[in-house]
Each structure stands twice: as C-alpha cells, then as structure tokens.
Short mmCIF file of C-alpha atoms in Angstrom, two decimals:
data_model
loop_
_atom_site.label_atom_id
_atom_site.label_comp_id
_atom_site.label_asym_id
_atom_site.label_seq_id
_atom_site.Cartn_x
_atom_site.Cartn_y
_atom_site.Cartn_z
CA MET A 1 15.07 0.22 -21.27
CA ILE A 2 17.31 2.34 -23.19
CA LYS A 3 16.10 1.23 -26.48
CA PHE A 4 12.54 2.38 -26.02
CA PRO A 5 12.29 5.82 -26.41
CA ILE A 6 8.63 6.17 -26.62
CA ILE A 7 8.12 4.42 -23.21
CA ARG A 8 10.83 6.86 -21.77
CA VAL A 9 9.16 9.91 -23.16
CA ILE A 10 5.80 8.82 -21.90
CA THR A 11 6.98 7.93 -18.44
CA LYS A 12 8.81 11.47 -18.30
CA LEU A 13 5.38 13.19 -19.24
CA LEU A 14 3.27 10.95 -16.78
CA ILE A 15 5.44 11.25 -13.62
CA PRO A 16 4.61 14.81 -12.71
CA TYR A 17 0.88 14.10 -12.95
CA ILE A 18 1.15 11.11 -10.78
CA LEU A 19 3.25 12.89 -8.17
CA LEU A 20 0.48 15.69 -8.30
CA PHE A 21 -2.30 13.28 -8.07
CA ALA A 22 -0.69 11.91 -5.03
CA PHE A 23 -0.47 15.26 -3.40
CA TYR A 24 -3.85 16.05 -4.01
CA VAL A 25 -5.11 12.54 -2.44
CA GLN A 26 -2.74 13.39 0.39
CA PHE A 27 -3.80 17.18 1.24
CA HIS A 28 -7.26 16.84 0.05
CA GLY A 29 -8.19 13.73 1.85
CA ASP A 30 -10.07 15.50 4.46
CA TYR A 31 -12.39 16.74 1.90
CA GLY A 32 -12.56 14.14 -0.60
CA PRO A 33 -11.57 10.42 -0.60
CA GLY A 34 -8.24 9.69 0.15
CA GLY A 35 -5.77 9.92 2.85
CA GLY A 36 -2.09 9.29 3.77
CA PHE A 37 -2.05 5.42 2.99
CA GLN A 38 -3.35 6.16 -0.39
CA ALA A 39 -1.25 9.02 -1.31
CA GLY A 40 1.74 7.33 0.13
CA VAL A 41 1.13 4.31 -2.31
CA ILE A 42 0.48 6.61 -5.62
CA PHE A 43 3.91 8.58 -4.67
CA ALA A 44 5.91 5.30 -4.21
CA ALA A 45 4.13 4.02 -7.51
CA ALA A 46 5.45 6.95 -9.40
CA LEU A 47 9.07 6.51 -7.91
CA ILE A 48 8.95 2.68 -8.75
CA LEU A 49 7.82 3.67 -12.38
CA TYR A 50 10.72 5.81 -12.71
CA GLY A 51 13.02 3.19 -11.40
CA LEU A 52 11.39 0.58 -13.82
CA VAL A 53 12.08 2.72 -16.64
CA PHE A 54 15.55 4.49 -15.97
CA GLY A 55 17.07 1.80 -14.04
CA LEU A 56 17.98 1.38 -10.41
CA ASP A 57 20.76 3.57 -10.18
CA ALA A 58 18.63 6.51 -11.61
CA ILE A 59 16.05 6.04 -9.06
CA LYS A 60 18.77 5.72 -6.32
CA ARG A 61 19.84 9.12 -7.31
CA VAL A 62 16.49 10.65 -6.79
CA ALA A 63 15.70 8.96 -3.63
CA PRO A 64 18.64 8.00 -1.97
CA PRO A 65 18.31 4.50 0.03
CA ILE A 66 19.79 6.36 2.92
CA VAL A 67 17.41 9.02 3.27
CA ILE A 68 14.29 6.58 2.43
CA GLU A 69 15.57 4.49 5.35
CA LYS A 70 15.35 7.37 7.67
CA LEU A 71 11.94 8.62 6.33
CA MET A 72 10.24 5.33 7.33
CA ALA A 73 10.74 6.01 10.82
CA ILE A 74 10.42 9.67 10.49
CA GLY A 75 6.69 9.28 9.23
CA VAL A 76 5.84 7.34 12.67
CA LEU A 77 7.64 9.98 14.50
CA VAL A 78 5.54 12.66 13.06
CA TYR A 79 2.36 10.86 13.88
CA ALA A 80 3.44 9.93 17.38
CA GLY A 81 4.96 13.53 17.67
CA THR A 82 1.62 15.12 16.99
CA GLY A 83 0.27 13.08 19.85
CA PHE A 84 3.10 14.12 22.25
CA ALA A 85 2.50 17.91 20.99
CA THR A 86 -1.13 17.74 22.03
CA MET A 87 0.00 16.45 25.40
CA MET A 88 2.64 19.33 25.79
CA LEU A 89 -0.08 21.75 25.22
CA GLY A 90 -2.21 20.29 27.93
CA GLY A 91 -4.64 17.85 26.21
CA ASN A 92 -4.73 14.01 26.03
CA PHE A 93 -2.57 11.96 23.49
CA LEU A 94 -3.74 12.79 19.83
CA ASP A 95 -6.53 15.46 21.16
CA TYR A 96 -6.41 17.71 18.34
CA ASP A 97 -8.72 20.12 19.81
CA VAL A 98 -5.98 21.80 22.02
CA LEU A 99 -4.23 22.91 18.65
CA GLU A 100 -7.15 25.13 17.90
CA HIS A 101 -5.81 28.53 19.52
CA SER A 102 -2.03 27.84 19.37
CA PHE A 103 -1.45 28.96 15.81
CA ASN A 104 -2.36 32.06 13.81
CA HIS A 105 -5.43 31.02 11.96
CA LYS A 106 -4.47 33.46 9.07
CA TYR A 107 -1.51 30.93 7.88
CA LEU A 108 -2.50 27.67 9.33
CA PRO A 109 -5.64 25.49 9.82
CA GLY A 110 -6.53 25.01 13.42
CA GLY A 111 -7.78 22.11 15.73
CA GLN A 112 -9.04 19.12 14.12
CA HIS A 113 -7.94 20.12 10.69
CA LEU A 114 -4.28 20.97 11.69
CA GLY A 115 -4.17 17.70 13.69
CA ILE A 116 -5.68 15.21 11.01
CA PHE A 117 -3.23 16.94 8.41
CA LEU A 118 -0.10 16.36 10.46
CA VAL A 119 -0.99 12.83 11.02
CA GLU A 120 -1.94 12.19 7.57
CA VAL A 121 1.58 13.60 6.41
CA GLY A 122 3.18 10.99 8.81
CA VAL A 123 1.18 7.97 7.37
CA GLY A 124 2.25 9.07 3.87
CA ILE A 125 5.83 9.80 4.57
CA THR A 126 6.16 6.11 6.27
CA VAL A 127 4.17 4.33 3.37
CA THR A 128 5.71 6.06 0.60
CA SER A 129 9.42 5.19 2.03
CA VAL A 130 8.39 1.56 2.96
CA MET A 131 7.11 0.94 -0.54
CA THR A 132 10.17 2.23 -2.05
CA MET A 133 12.51 0.85 0.35
CA ILE A 134 10.92 -2.93 -0.43
CA PHE A 135 11.13 -2.24 -4.20
CA TYR A 136 14.84 -1.30 -3.70
CA ALA A 137 15.49 -4.54 -1.53
CA PHE A 138 13.59 -6.69 -4.39
CA ALA A 139 15.36 -5.08 -7.37
CA SER A 140 19.10 -4.94 -5.96
CA ARG A 141 18.99 -8.48 -5.42
CA SER A 142 20.86 -10.38 -8.09
CA ARG A 143 20.43 -13.94 -9.03
CA PHE A 144 22.30 -16.52 -6.95
CA VAL A 145 21.88 -19.78 -8.87
CA MET B 1 -26.43 -0.76 -12.34
CA ASN B 2 -27.21 -4.52 -11.89
CA TRP B 3 -25.67 -5.89 -15.10
CA ILE B 4 -22.53 -3.97 -14.19
CA VAL B 5 -22.43 -5.77 -10.86
CA PHE B 6 -23.03 -9.24 -12.36
CA ALA B 7 -20.33 -8.51 -15.17
CA ILE B 8 -17.79 -7.45 -12.97
CA LEU B 9 -18.43 -10.51 -10.32
CA ALA B 10 -18.28 -12.95 -13.16
CA LEU B 11 -15.19 -11.45 -14.59
CA LEU B 12 -13.87 -11.63 -11.18
CA ALA B 13 -14.73 -15.36 -10.96
CA LEU B 14 -13.37 -16.03 -14.49
CA THR B 15 -9.91 -14.40 -13.41
CA ALA B 16 -9.46 -16.37 -10.54
CA VAL B 17 -10.13 -19.45 -12.20
CA THR B 18 -7.66 -18.75 -14.85
CA VAL B 19 -4.82 -17.78 -12.50
CA ALA B 20 -5.28 -21.08 -10.75
CA ARG B 21 -5.17 -22.89 -13.84
CA LEU B 22 -2.25 -21.05 -15.59
CA ARG B 23 1.31 -22.59 -15.22
CA GLN B 24 2.83 -19.89 -17.01
CA LEU B 25 3.81 -17.53 -14.19
CA TRP B 26 4.50 -14.48 -16.02
CA ALA B 27 1.24 -14.42 -17.35
CA ALA B 28 -0.51 -15.39 -13.96
CA VAL B 29 1.10 -12.38 -12.59
CA MET B 30 -0.64 -10.34 -15.07
CA PHE B 31 -4.09 -11.80 -14.49
CA THR B 32 -3.36 -11.02 -10.91
CA GLY B 33 -3.08 -7.52 -11.77
CA ILE B 34 -6.25 -7.73 -13.75
CA TYR B 35 -8.15 -9.04 -10.81
CA SER B 36 -6.83 -6.09 -8.81
CA PHE B 37 -8.40 -3.60 -11.28
CA LEU B 38 -11.63 -5.62 -11.50
CA SER B 39 -11.93 -5.64 -7.44
CA ALA B 40 -10.88 -1.71 -7.71
CA SER B 41 -13.88 -1.07 -9.77
CA TRP B 42 -16.02 -3.31 -7.58
CA MET B 43 -15.31 -1.27 -4.82
CA MET B 44 -16.17 2.01 -6.60
CA ILE B 45 -19.33 0.34 -7.00
CA LEU B 46 -19.79 -0.24 -3.40
CA ASP B 47 -19.12 3.38 -2.71
CA ALA B 48 -15.63 2.98 -1.29
CA PRO B 49 -13.12 5.13 -3.43
CA ASP B 50 -10.49 4.96 -0.74
CA VAL B 51 -10.18 1.14 -0.77
CA ALA B 52 -10.29 1.33 -4.97
CA PHE B 53 -7.38 3.78 -4.55
CA THR B 54 -5.42 1.42 -2.36
CA GLU B 55 -6.51 -1.86 -4.49
CA ALA B 56 -5.57 -0.18 -7.90
CA ALA B 57 -2.27 1.17 -6.80
CA VAL B 58 -0.95 -1.66 -4.54
CA GLY B 59 -2.63 -4.59 -6.00
CA ALA B 60 -2.38 -3.74 -9.69
CA GLY B 61 0.61 -1.56 -9.36
CA ILE B 62 3.44 -2.36 -6.75
CA SER B 63 2.76 -5.92 -6.03
CA THR B 64 2.67 -6.58 -9.70
CA VAL B 65 5.99 -5.21 -9.84
CA LEU B 66 7.40 -6.91 -6.74
CA MET B 67 5.94 -10.25 -8.03
CA LEU B 68 7.63 -9.68 -11.46
CA SER B 69 10.96 -8.91 -9.84
CA THR B 70 10.60 -12.28 -7.84
CA LEU B 71 10.15 -14.07 -11.32
CA ALA B 72 13.25 -12.53 -12.40
CA LEU B 73 15.06 -13.90 -9.45
CA THR B 74 13.43 -17.41 -9.63
CA GLY B 75 12.06 -18.72 -12.88
CA GLU B 76 8.96 -18.40 -15.20
CA GLN B 77 7.65 -21.93 -15.16
CA GLU B 78 5.98 -23.56 -12.14
CA GLN B 79 7.10 -27.10 -11.50
CA PRO B 80 4.42 -29.69 -12.11
CA THR B 81 3.19 -31.13 -8.81
CA LYS B 82 3.14 -34.73 -8.37
CA ARG B 83 0.86 -34.67 -5.24
CA SER B 84 -3.07 -35.19 -5.91
CA PRO B 85 -5.09 -32.43 -5.73
CA ILE B 86 -7.96 -34.03 -3.89
CA ILE B 87 -7.07 -33.30 -0.43
CA PRO B 88 -6.48 -29.24 -1.19
CA LEU B 89 -9.73 -29.39 -3.14
CA LEU B 90 -11.54 -30.76 -0.25
CA VAL B 91 -10.22 -28.24 2.09
CA VAL B 92 -11.10 -25.48 -0.35
CA ILE B 93 -14.72 -26.90 -0.50
CA VAL B 94 -15.11 -27.02 2.96
CA THR B 95 -13.82 -23.71 3.86
CA GLY B 96 -15.96 -22.25 0.83
CA GLY B 97 -19.04 -23.92 2.24
CA ALA B 98 -18.41 -22.56 5.82
CA LEU B 99 -17.74 -18.94 4.41
CA ILE B 100 -20.98 -18.94 2.44
CA TYR B 101 -22.84 -20.63 5.27
CA GLY B 102 -21.43 -17.52 7.47
CA THR B 103 -22.93 -14.92 4.93
CA LEU B 104 -26.46 -16.49 5.42
CA ASP B 105 -26.46 -14.78 8.92
CA MET B 106 -25.02 -11.41 7.69
CA PRO B 107 -27.49 -8.57 7.37
CA HIS B 108 -28.61 -7.69 3.66
CA TYR B 109 -26.37 -5.08 1.93
CA GLY B 110 -27.64 -1.44 2.92
CA ASP B 111 -29.99 -2.51 5.65
CA PRO B 112 -30.26 0.54 8.07
CA ASN B 113 -30.90 -1.94 11.01
CA ALA B 114 -27.70 -3.87 10.28
CA ALA B 115 -25.47 -3.86 13.68
CA VAL B 116 -22.66 -1.97 12.10
CA HIS B 117 -25.05 0.85 11.48
CA MET B 118 -26.47 0.78 14.86
CA HIS B 119 -23.64 -0.13 17.43
CA PRO B 120 -20.51 2.02 17.47
CA ASP B 121 -23.00 4.68 17.65
CA PRO B 122 -24.38 6.49 14.68
CA SER B 123 -23.36 9.65 16.28
CA PHE B 124 -20.06 9.36 14.90
CA VAL B 125 -21.84 10.25 11.43
CA GLU B 126 -24.31 12.61 12.85
CA ARG B 127 -21.48 14.93 15.06
CA SER B 128 -18.67 14.46 12.70
CA LEU B 129 -19.14 17.65 10.94
CA GLU B 130 -19.53 19.41 14.03
CA ASP B 131 -16.67 17.73 15.84
CA MET B 132 -14.49 18.25 13.11
CA HIS B 133 -15.24 21.85 12.52
CA GLY B 134 -16.49 21.24 9.11
CA LEU B 135 -14.56 18.36 7.56
CA PRO B 136 -16.88 16.65 5.65
CA ASN B 137 -15.09 13.26 4.81
CA VAL B 138 -16.23 11.05 7.51
CA VAL B 139 -13.99 8.17 6.83
CA THR B 140 -10.81 10.48 7.40
CA ALA B 141 -12.50 11.74 10.32
CA LEU B 142 -12.99 8.32 11.89
CA LEU B 143 -9.35 7.18 10.90
CA ALA B 144 -7.29 9.96 11.98
CA SER B 145 -9.37 11.66 14.76
CA TYR B 146 -11.86 9.31 16.51
CA ARG B 147 -9.58 6.30 15.96
CA GLY B 148 -6.30 7.98 15.74
CA TYR B 149 -4.64 5.39 17.89
CA ASP B 150 -5.58 2.49 15.61
CA THR B 151 -3.99 4.48 12.65
CA LEU B 152 -0.93 5.01 14.63
CA GLY B 153 -0.70 1.30 15.30
CA GLU B 154 -1.32 0.69 11.58
CA THR B 155 1.47 3.03 10.51
CA THR B 156 3.77 1.30 13.12
CA VAL B 157 2.93 -1.96 11.70
CA VAL B 158 3.79 -0.76 8.06
CA LEU B 159 7.03 0.28 9.42
CA THR B 160 7.94 -2.88 10.99
CA ALA B 161 6.95 -4.95 7.86
CA GLY B 162 9.16 -2.89 6.13
CA ILE B 163 11.93 -3.23 8.48
CA ALA B 164 11.36 -7.16 8.63
CA VAL B 165 11.51 -7.38 4.60
CA LEU B 166 14.68 -5.38 4.69
CA LEU B 167 16.30 -7.61 7.52
CA ILE B 168 15.40 -10.79 5.56
CA LEU B 169 16.46 -9.44 1.89
CA ARG B 170 19.50 -7.52 2.77
CA ARG B 171 21.04 -10.32 4.83
CA ASP B 172 22.29 -12.09 1.39
CA GLU B 173 23.53 -8.60 0.25
CA LEU B 174 25.59 -8.50 3.72
CA GLU B 175 26.99 -12.23 3.47
CA ARG B 176 27.75 -11.90 -0.30
CA PRO B 177 31.41 -10.51 0.38
CA ALA B 178 31.90 -13.28 2.91
CA ILE B 179 30.89 -15.72 0.34
CA ALA B 180 32.99 -14.14 -2.52
CA SER B 181 35.94 -13.99 -0.24
CA ARG B 182 35.66 -17.65 0.90
CA ALA B 183 35.53 -18.70 -2.66
CA LYS B 184 38.49 -16.66 -3.61
CA ARG B 185 40.59 -18.26 -0.57
CA ARG B 186 39.57 -21.91 -1.66
CA LYS B 187 40.72 -20.97 -5.24
CA ARG B 188 44.13 -19.83 -3.89
CA LYS B 189 44.28 -22.70 -1.83
CA ALA B 190 43.60 -24.96 -4.88
CA SER B 191 46.28 -23.33 -6.83
CA ALA B 192 48.71 -23.21 -4.05
#
C-alpha cells in the first residue's frame, strides 16, 4: 500500500471522523439511534481500515494485541461490575435507580442515565476489542500451502 | 415510498442470485458487501436505524475484510462441484415454501393489534420516558435497562465467540515453531 499516496492521505483524513462518529453513536445512544454495539463496531472498523492501509505492524503499534486481549474481558467486567455496584448500594443486580443519589449531579448524570451509560461503555469496549482481535487473528496468519 | 421499497427488494433478490451464480470468489465477496448495504437501506425504510448501522458496519465493512483475508489464505476460484444440484435445490424449495407459508400467519406490517405490540406490555413504551427520567430512546432503555440481563448475556456471548476464534486461529501460530524445528531436525538427520 506504500505506492498509493491518495489512499493513504484519504484514509488519514477519514479516520478521525469515523472515530468521532463512533464516539457520537456511543455517548448519544440514549438519545438517538445507536448504542454500545454499533459504536464498538464502527470504532473497530476505523482501526481495521488503518490496519488495511498502513499494514499490520502499524495497527499493532496503535492497538497492541496484549492490551486489546485484556480489553475484551474488561468490557464484560465493566458491565457486570455496574450490576455489582448497584448491589453494593443496596439495590438489585443492574437496578440503576439506586445510583440516583450516590453522586453529585453537577458532574455526573444520575440513576438510569448513569447506569445505561456505564453498561453501554462496557458493551462498546468488548465489541471493539473482539472485532479488532479477530482481524489480528485472520491477518497475521500466513499461507501454509 | 413504494417504488423505493420494490426497487430495494428487487435489487436484494438480484444480488442474492448473482452471488449464488458467481464462481469468482473475489467478485462474490464484493457482491455480499453490496447485499449488506442494500439490507441496511431496507432497515432504514423499516425505521430501524440501529440495525442499519450494524448491518452497514459489520456486514459491508468488517465481514468483507475478513472474507477477503480468508481468500488471501485460500484461493480465488471455487472448485467446480461434481455432485448434482437437484437435492440441494429441493431442500431450498421446501424450506422456502415452509417459510412463505409461515408468513401467512403473521400479522400485517404495522398492525397495532399484533401480538408483539400487545403482549410484553405497551407500558414499556408508555412509561419508559418517566422510568428513565427523560431518556427518549426506548430501544436503548429496553436493551440496557428493562432487559439489562439479556444484554449482559449478549456481551458475554461476543466475548466467548472472540475467545473461541482466537483459540482456533492461534493454534497454528503456536504450532508453527514446532513444525519448523521438526523440519530442521529432519533435514539435519538427512544430511548426517
């Protein structure tokens, strides 16, 4: 891909906007269409596009496989951890209403907003890292025969 | 809106037939990408932008890349089959007929009396704005709050699937040094 400067330049121009759109879908998912899964896939698509154009080594420098591997599980832990946090605060598992009065509303959204936000972040992290990791697994295989 | 619906459905059918007939796998992969984009447009017409996002990003984007990287590992031409296509054709016709027969029992599109709009309680839709303290997106409210357990399970399924793919694809990577050293030993033995 070194020989195609137009593709490289256009990719570099596009990737920030794809990432921005992913964040928009992630954090605006409570209000508009979207949510963790969609945002995670769009984010992973941006990473994979970078990997396709600039090569596997470049993308592995941006998103090291060791980190991505751990993030796969951390996303699920964030999700389940939100559930356990609500249990600690005296509610049921994933009962976001108990988050209502735990934080200063000036800085953080309360109750359902905060619960849904955390849970969607967990989904987004897991989906992004699983998609990226699958791409790594496919791309780093060399031909046997 | 009607002619757009018919145009998209016709293009979907056309693309599906083209994919089935192609023997050039590279072209077939590109056509599956086109198919995904058409389905995404179809989801937009059905007022499901969430699903359209997913279809465009996963179907047209990531899975196309994965299929292309699989082609790079295997080959670009499909082997001509020697078996007769009659039995698969029969199976497809019977299954398709059963599916079409099944749709006859389904409620009409947008029917307010359909079971799906009556049963799990219309109050989800009616109450969600109040329950969620002003979150307008009912889909997100259902997925992440009313049905939070389901979504936790789905996320775990994604994680498990990722781990399974890694375990299968990485095995070769781990075995390769062993194969290489075995070959080296054999060569040494042959020269000695």
